PDB file of C-alpha atoms and ligand atoms in Angstrom:
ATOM      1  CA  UNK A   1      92.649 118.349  89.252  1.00  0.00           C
ATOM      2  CA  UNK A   2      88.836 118.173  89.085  1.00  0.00           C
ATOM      3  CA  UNK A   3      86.689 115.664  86.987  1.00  0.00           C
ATOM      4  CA  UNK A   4      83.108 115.261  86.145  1.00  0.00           C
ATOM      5  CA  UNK A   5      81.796 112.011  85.463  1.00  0.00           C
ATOM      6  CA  UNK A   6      78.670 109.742  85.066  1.00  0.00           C
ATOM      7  CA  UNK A   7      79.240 107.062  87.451  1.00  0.00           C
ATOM      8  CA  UNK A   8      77.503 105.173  90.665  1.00  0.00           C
ATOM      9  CA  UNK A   9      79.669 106.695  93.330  1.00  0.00           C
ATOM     10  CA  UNK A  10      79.847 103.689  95.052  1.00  0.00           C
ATOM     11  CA  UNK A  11      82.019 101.876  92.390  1.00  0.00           C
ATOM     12  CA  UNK A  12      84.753 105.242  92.867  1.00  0.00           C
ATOM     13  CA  UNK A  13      88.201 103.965  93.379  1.00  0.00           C
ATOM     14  CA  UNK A  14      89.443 106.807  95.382  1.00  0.00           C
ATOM     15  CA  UNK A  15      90.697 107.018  98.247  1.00  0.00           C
ATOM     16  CA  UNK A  16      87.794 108.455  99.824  1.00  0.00           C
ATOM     17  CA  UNK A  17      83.846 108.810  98.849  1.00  0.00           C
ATOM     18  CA  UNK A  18      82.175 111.919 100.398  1.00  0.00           C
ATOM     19  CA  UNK A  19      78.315 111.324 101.433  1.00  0.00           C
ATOM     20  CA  UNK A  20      75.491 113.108 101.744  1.00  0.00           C
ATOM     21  CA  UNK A  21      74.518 112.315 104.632  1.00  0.00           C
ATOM     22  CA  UNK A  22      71.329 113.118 107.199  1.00  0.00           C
ATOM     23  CA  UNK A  23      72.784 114.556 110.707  1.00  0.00           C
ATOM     24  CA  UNK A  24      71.377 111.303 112.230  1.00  0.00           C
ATOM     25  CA  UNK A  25      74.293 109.745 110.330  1.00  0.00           C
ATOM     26  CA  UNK A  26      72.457 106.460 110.739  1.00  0.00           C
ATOM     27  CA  UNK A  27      71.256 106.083 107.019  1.00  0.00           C
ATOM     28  CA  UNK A  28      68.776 106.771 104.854  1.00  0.00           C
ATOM     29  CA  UNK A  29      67.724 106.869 100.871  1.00  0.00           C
ATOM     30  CA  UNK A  30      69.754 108.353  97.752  1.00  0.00           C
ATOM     31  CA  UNK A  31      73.315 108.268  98.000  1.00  0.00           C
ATOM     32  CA  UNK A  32      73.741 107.659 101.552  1.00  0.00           C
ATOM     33  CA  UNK A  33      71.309 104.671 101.431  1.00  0.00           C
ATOM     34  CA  UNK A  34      73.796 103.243  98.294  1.00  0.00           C
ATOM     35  CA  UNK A  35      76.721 103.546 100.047  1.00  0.00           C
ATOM     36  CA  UNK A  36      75.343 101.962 103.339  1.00  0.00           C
ATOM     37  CA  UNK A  37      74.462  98.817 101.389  1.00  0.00           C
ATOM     38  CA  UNK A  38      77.514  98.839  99.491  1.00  0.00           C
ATOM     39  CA  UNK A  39      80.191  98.948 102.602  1.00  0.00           C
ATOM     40  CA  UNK A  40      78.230  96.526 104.340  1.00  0.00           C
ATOM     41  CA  UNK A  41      77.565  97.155 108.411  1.00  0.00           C
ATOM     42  CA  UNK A  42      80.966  98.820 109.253  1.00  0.00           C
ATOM     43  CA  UNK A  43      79.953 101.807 108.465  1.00  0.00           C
ATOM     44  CA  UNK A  44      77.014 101.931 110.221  1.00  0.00           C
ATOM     45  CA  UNK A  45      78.712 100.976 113.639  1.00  0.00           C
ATOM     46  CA  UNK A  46      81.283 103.396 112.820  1.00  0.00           C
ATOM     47  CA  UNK A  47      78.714 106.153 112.364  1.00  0.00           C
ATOM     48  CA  UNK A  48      76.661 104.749 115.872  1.00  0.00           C
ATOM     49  CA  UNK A  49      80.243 105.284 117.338  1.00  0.00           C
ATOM     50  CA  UNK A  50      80.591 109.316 116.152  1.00  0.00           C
ATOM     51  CA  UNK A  51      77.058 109.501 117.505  1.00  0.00           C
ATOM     52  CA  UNK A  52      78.052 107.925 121.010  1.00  0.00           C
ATOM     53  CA  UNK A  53      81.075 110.147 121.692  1.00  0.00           C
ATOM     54  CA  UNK A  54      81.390 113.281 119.162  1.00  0.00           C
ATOM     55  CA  UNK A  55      78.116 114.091 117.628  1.00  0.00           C
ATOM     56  CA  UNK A  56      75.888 113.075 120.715  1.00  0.00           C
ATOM     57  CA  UNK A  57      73.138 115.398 119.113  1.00  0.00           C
ATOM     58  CA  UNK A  58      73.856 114.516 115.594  1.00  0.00           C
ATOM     59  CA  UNK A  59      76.310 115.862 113.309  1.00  0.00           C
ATOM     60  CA  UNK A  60      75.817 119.597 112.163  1.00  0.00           C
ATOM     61  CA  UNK A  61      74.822 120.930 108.800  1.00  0.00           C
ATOM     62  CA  UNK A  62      78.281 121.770 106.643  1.00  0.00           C
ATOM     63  CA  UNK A  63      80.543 119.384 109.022  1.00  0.00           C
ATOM     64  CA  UNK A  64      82.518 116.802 107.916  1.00  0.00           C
ATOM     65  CA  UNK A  65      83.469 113.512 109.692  1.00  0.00           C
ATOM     66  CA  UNK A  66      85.231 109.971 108.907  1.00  0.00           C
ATOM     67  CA  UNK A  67      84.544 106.725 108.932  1.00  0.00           C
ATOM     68  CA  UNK A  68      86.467 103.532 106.932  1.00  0.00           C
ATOM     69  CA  UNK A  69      84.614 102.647 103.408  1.00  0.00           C
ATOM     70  CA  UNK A  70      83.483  99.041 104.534  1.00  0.00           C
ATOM     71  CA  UNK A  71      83.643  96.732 101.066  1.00  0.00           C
ATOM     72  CA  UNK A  72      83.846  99.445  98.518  1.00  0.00           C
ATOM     73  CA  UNK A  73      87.083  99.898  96.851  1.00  0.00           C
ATOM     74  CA  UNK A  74      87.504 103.585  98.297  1.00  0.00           C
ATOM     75  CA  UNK A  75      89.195 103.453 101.870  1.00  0.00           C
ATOM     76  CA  UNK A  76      87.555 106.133 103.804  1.00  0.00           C
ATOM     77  CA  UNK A  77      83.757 107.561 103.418  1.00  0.00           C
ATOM     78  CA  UNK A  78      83.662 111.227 104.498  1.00  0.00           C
ATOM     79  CA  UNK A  79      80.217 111.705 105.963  1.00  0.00           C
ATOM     80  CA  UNK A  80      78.611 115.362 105.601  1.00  0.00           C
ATOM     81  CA  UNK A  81      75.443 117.010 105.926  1.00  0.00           C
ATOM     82  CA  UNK A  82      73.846 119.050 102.986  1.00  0.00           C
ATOM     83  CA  UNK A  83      71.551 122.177 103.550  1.00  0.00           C
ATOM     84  CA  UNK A  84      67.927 121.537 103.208  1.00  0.00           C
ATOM     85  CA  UNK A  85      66.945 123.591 100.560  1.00  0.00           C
ATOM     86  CA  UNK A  86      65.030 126.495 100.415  1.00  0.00           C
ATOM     87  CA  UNK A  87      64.439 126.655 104.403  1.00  0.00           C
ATOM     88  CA  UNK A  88      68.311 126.882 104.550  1.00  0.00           C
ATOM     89  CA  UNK A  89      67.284 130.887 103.485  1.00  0.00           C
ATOM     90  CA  UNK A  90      70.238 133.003 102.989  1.00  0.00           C
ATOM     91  CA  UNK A  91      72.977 130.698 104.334  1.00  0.00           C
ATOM     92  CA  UNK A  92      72.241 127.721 102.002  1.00  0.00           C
ATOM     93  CA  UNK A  93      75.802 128.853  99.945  1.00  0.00           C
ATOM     94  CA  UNK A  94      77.743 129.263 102.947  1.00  0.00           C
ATOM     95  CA  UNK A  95      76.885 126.046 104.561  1.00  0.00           C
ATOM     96  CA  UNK A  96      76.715 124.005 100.970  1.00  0.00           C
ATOM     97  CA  UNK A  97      80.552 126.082 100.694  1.00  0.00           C
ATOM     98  CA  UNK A  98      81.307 124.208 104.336  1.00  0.00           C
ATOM     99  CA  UNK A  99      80.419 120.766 103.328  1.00  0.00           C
ATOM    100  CA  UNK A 100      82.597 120.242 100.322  1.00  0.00           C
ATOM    101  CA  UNK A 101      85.642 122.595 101.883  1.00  0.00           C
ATOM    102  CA  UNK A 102      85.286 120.473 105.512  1.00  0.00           C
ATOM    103  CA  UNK A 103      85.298 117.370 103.749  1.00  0.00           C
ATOM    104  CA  UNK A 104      88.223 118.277 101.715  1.00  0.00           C
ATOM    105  CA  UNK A 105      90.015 118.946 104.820  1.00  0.00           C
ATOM    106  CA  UNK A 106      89.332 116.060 106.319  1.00  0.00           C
ATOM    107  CA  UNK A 107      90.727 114.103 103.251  1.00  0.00           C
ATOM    108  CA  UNK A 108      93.718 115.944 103.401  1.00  0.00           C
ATOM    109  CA  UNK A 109      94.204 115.512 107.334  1.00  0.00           C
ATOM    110  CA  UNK A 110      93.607 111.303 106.056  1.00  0.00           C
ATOM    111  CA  UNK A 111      96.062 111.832 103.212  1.00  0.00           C
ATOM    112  CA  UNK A 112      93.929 110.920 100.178  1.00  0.00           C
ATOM    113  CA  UNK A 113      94.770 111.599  96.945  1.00  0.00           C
ATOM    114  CA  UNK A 114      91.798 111.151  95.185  1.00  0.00           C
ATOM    115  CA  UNK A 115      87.911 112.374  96.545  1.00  0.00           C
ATOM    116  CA  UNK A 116      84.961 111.788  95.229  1.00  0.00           C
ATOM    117  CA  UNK A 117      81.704 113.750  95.621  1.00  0.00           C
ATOM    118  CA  UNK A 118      77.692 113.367  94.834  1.00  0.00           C
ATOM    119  CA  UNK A 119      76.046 116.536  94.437  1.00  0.00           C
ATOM    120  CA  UNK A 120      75.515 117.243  97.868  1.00  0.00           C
ATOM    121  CA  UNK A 121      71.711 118.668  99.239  1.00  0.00           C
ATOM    122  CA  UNK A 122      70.342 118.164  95.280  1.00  0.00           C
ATOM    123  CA  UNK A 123      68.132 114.877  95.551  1.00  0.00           C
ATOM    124  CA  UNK A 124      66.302 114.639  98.526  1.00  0.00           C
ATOM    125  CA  UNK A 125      67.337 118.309 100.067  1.00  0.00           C
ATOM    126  CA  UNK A 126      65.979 120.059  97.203  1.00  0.00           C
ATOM    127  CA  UNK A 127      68.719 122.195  96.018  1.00  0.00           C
ATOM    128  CA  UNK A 128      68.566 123.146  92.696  1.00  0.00           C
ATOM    129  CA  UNK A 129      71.247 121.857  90.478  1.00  0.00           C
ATOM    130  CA  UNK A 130      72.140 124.835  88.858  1.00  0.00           C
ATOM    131  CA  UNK A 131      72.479 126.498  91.917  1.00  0.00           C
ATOM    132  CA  UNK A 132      74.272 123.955  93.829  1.00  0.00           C
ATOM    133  CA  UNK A 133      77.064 123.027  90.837  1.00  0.00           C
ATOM    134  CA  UNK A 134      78.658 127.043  90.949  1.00  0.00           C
ATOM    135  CA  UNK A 135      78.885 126.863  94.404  1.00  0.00           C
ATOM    136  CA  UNK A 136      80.465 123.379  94.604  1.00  0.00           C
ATOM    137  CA  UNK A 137      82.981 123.999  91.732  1.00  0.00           C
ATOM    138  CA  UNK A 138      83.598 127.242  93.344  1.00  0.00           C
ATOM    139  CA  UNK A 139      84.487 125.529  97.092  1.00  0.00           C
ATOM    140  CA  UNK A 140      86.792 123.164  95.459  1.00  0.00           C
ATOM    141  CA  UNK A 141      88.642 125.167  92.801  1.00  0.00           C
ATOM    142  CA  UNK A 142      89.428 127.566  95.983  1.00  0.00           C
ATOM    143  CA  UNK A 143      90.506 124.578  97.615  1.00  0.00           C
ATOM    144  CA  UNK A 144      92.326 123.134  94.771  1.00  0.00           C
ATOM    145  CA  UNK A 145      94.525 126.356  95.009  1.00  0.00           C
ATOM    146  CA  UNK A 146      95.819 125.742  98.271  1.00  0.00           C
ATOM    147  CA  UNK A 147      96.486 121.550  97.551  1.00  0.00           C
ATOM    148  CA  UNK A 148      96.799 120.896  94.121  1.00  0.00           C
ATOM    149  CA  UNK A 149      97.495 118.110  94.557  1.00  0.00           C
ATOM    150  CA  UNK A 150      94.660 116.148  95.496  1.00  0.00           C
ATOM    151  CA  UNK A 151      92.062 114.313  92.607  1.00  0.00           C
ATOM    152  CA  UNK A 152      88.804 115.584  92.475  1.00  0.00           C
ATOM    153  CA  UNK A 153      85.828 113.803  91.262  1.00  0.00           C
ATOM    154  CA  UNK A 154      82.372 115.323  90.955  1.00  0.00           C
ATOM    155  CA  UNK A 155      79.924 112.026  90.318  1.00  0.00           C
ATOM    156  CA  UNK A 156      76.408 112.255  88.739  1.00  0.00           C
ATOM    157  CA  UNK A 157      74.003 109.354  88.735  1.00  0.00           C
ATOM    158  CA  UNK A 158      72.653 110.693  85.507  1.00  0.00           C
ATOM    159  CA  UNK A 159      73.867 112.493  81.947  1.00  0.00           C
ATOM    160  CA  UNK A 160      71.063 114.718  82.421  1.00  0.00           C
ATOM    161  CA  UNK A 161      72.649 116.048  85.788  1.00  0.00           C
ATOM    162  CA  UNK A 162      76.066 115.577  84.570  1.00  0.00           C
ATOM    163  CA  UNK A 163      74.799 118.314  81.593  1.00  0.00           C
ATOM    164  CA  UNK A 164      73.703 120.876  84.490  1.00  0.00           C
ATOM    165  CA  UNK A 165      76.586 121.189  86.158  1.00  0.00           C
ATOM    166  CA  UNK A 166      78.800 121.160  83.341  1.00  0.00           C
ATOM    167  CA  UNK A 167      76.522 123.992  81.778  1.00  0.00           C
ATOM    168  CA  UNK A 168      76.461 126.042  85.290  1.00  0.00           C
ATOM    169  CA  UNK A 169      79.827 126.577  86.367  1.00  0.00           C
ATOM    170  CA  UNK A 170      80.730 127.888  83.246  1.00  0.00           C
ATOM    171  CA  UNK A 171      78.303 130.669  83.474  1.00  0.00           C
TER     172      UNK A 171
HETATM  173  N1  AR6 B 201      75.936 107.910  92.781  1.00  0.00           N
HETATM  174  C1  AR6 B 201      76.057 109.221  92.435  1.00  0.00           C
HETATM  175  N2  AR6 B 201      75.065 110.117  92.602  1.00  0.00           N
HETATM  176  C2  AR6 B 201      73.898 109.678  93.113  1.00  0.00           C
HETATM  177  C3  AR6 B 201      73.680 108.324  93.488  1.00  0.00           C
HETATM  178  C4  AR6 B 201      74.775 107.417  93.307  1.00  0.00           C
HETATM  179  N3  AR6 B 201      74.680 106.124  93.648  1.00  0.00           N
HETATM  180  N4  AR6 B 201      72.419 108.197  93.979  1.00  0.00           N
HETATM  181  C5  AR6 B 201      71.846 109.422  93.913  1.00  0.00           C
HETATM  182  N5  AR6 B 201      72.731 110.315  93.377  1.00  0.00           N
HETATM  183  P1  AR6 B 201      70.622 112.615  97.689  1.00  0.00           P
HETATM  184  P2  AR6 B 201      70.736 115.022  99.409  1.00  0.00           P
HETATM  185  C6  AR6 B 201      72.554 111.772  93.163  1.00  0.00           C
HETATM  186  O1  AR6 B 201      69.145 112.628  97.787  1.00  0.00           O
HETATM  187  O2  AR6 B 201      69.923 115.798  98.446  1.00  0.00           O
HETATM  188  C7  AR6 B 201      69.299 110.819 102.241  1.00  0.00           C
HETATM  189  O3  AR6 B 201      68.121 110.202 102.670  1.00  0.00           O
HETATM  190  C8  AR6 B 201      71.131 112.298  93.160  1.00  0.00           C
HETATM  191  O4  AR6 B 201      70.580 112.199  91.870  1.00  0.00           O
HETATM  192  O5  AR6 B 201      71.323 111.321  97.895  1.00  0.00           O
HETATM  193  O6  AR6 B 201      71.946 115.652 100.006  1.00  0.00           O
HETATM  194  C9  AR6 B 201      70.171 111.288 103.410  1.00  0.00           C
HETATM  195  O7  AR6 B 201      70.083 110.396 104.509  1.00  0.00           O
HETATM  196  C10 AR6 B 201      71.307 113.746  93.602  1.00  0.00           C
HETATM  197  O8  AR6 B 201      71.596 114.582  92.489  1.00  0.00           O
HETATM  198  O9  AR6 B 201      71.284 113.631  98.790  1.00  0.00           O
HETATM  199  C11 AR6 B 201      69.562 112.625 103.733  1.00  0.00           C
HETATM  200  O10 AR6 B 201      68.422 112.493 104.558  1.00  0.00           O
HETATM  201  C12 AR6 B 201      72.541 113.699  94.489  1.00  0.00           C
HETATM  202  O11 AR6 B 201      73.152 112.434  94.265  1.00  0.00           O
HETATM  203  C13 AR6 B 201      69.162 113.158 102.374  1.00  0.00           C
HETATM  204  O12 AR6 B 201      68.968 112.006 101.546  1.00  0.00           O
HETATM  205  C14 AR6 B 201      72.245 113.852  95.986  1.00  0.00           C
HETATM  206  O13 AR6 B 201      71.010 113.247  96.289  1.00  0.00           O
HETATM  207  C15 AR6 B 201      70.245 113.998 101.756  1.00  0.00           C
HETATM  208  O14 AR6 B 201      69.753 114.564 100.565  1.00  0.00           O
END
């Protein structure tokens, strides 16, 4: 099932928040700055952690990894890596495709029921919102197809964005 919503993604009670991360994975504004101060420090020593062993040289555009959800009320926070938008040239789809599909696999390999994503790479990364909403919707309808029965949640900060994507993947 797959649901739009207005909300602070933060607040999701899911079983996991997906977010759009930097390939540092140490922090920074927009959503990943939000939910760094809303899990508290956990999941920043969890993310030093990935760096110290897994991602020595930082995690890779479209890959997905794990990390617990600190004090939100979601357990897990699946940390990806958007496409920076337009230098991302003609494999912005296919790696945008690989963020939303990796982290859906991870969730599944975690046993969540319920996900919820920010629109990955269309703040700070520059991907336009139009753009970015087919191909999202697209990555997890396919998904959907093979689990259907995982939740879904595609979170927008504001109605305006909320309105884009709802008028996008319909076209
Ligand atoms: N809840 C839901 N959506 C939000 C929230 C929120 N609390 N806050 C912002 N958005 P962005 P990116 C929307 O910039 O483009 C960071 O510095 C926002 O309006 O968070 O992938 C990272 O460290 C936008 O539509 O992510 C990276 O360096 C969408 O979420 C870089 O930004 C994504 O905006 C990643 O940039």
């Amino acid at each position: 099932m797959i649901n739009l919503k207005i909300s602070d993604i933060t607040q999701e009670d899911v079983s996991a928040v997906v977010n759009a991360a930097n390939s540092s994975l140490l922090g920074g504004g927009g959503v990943d700055g939000a939910i760094h101060r809303a899990g508290g420090s956990q999941i920043l020593e969890q993310c030093k952690e990935i760096r110290a062993t897994t991602y020595k040289d930082g995690l890779p555009t479209g890959e997905a990894v794990v990390t617990s959800a600190g004090d939100m009320k979601a357990k897990y926070v699946i940390h990806t890596v958007g496409p920076v938008y337009p230098s991302c040239a003609d494999r912005c789809e296919e790696l945008l495709t690989n963020c939303y599909v990796n982290s859906l696999k991870v969730a599944r390999k975690l046993g969540c029921t319920s996900v919820s994503f920010p629109a990955i790479s269309t703040g700070i990364y520059g991907y336009p919102k139009d753009k970015a909403a087919k191909v999202a919707y697209k990555a997890v309808q396919s998904f959907l197809e093979t689990d259907d029965t995982m939740e879904v949640n595609f979170v927008f900060s504001s109605q305006a964005s909320y309105e884009i994507f709802k008028n996008s993947i319909y076209k």
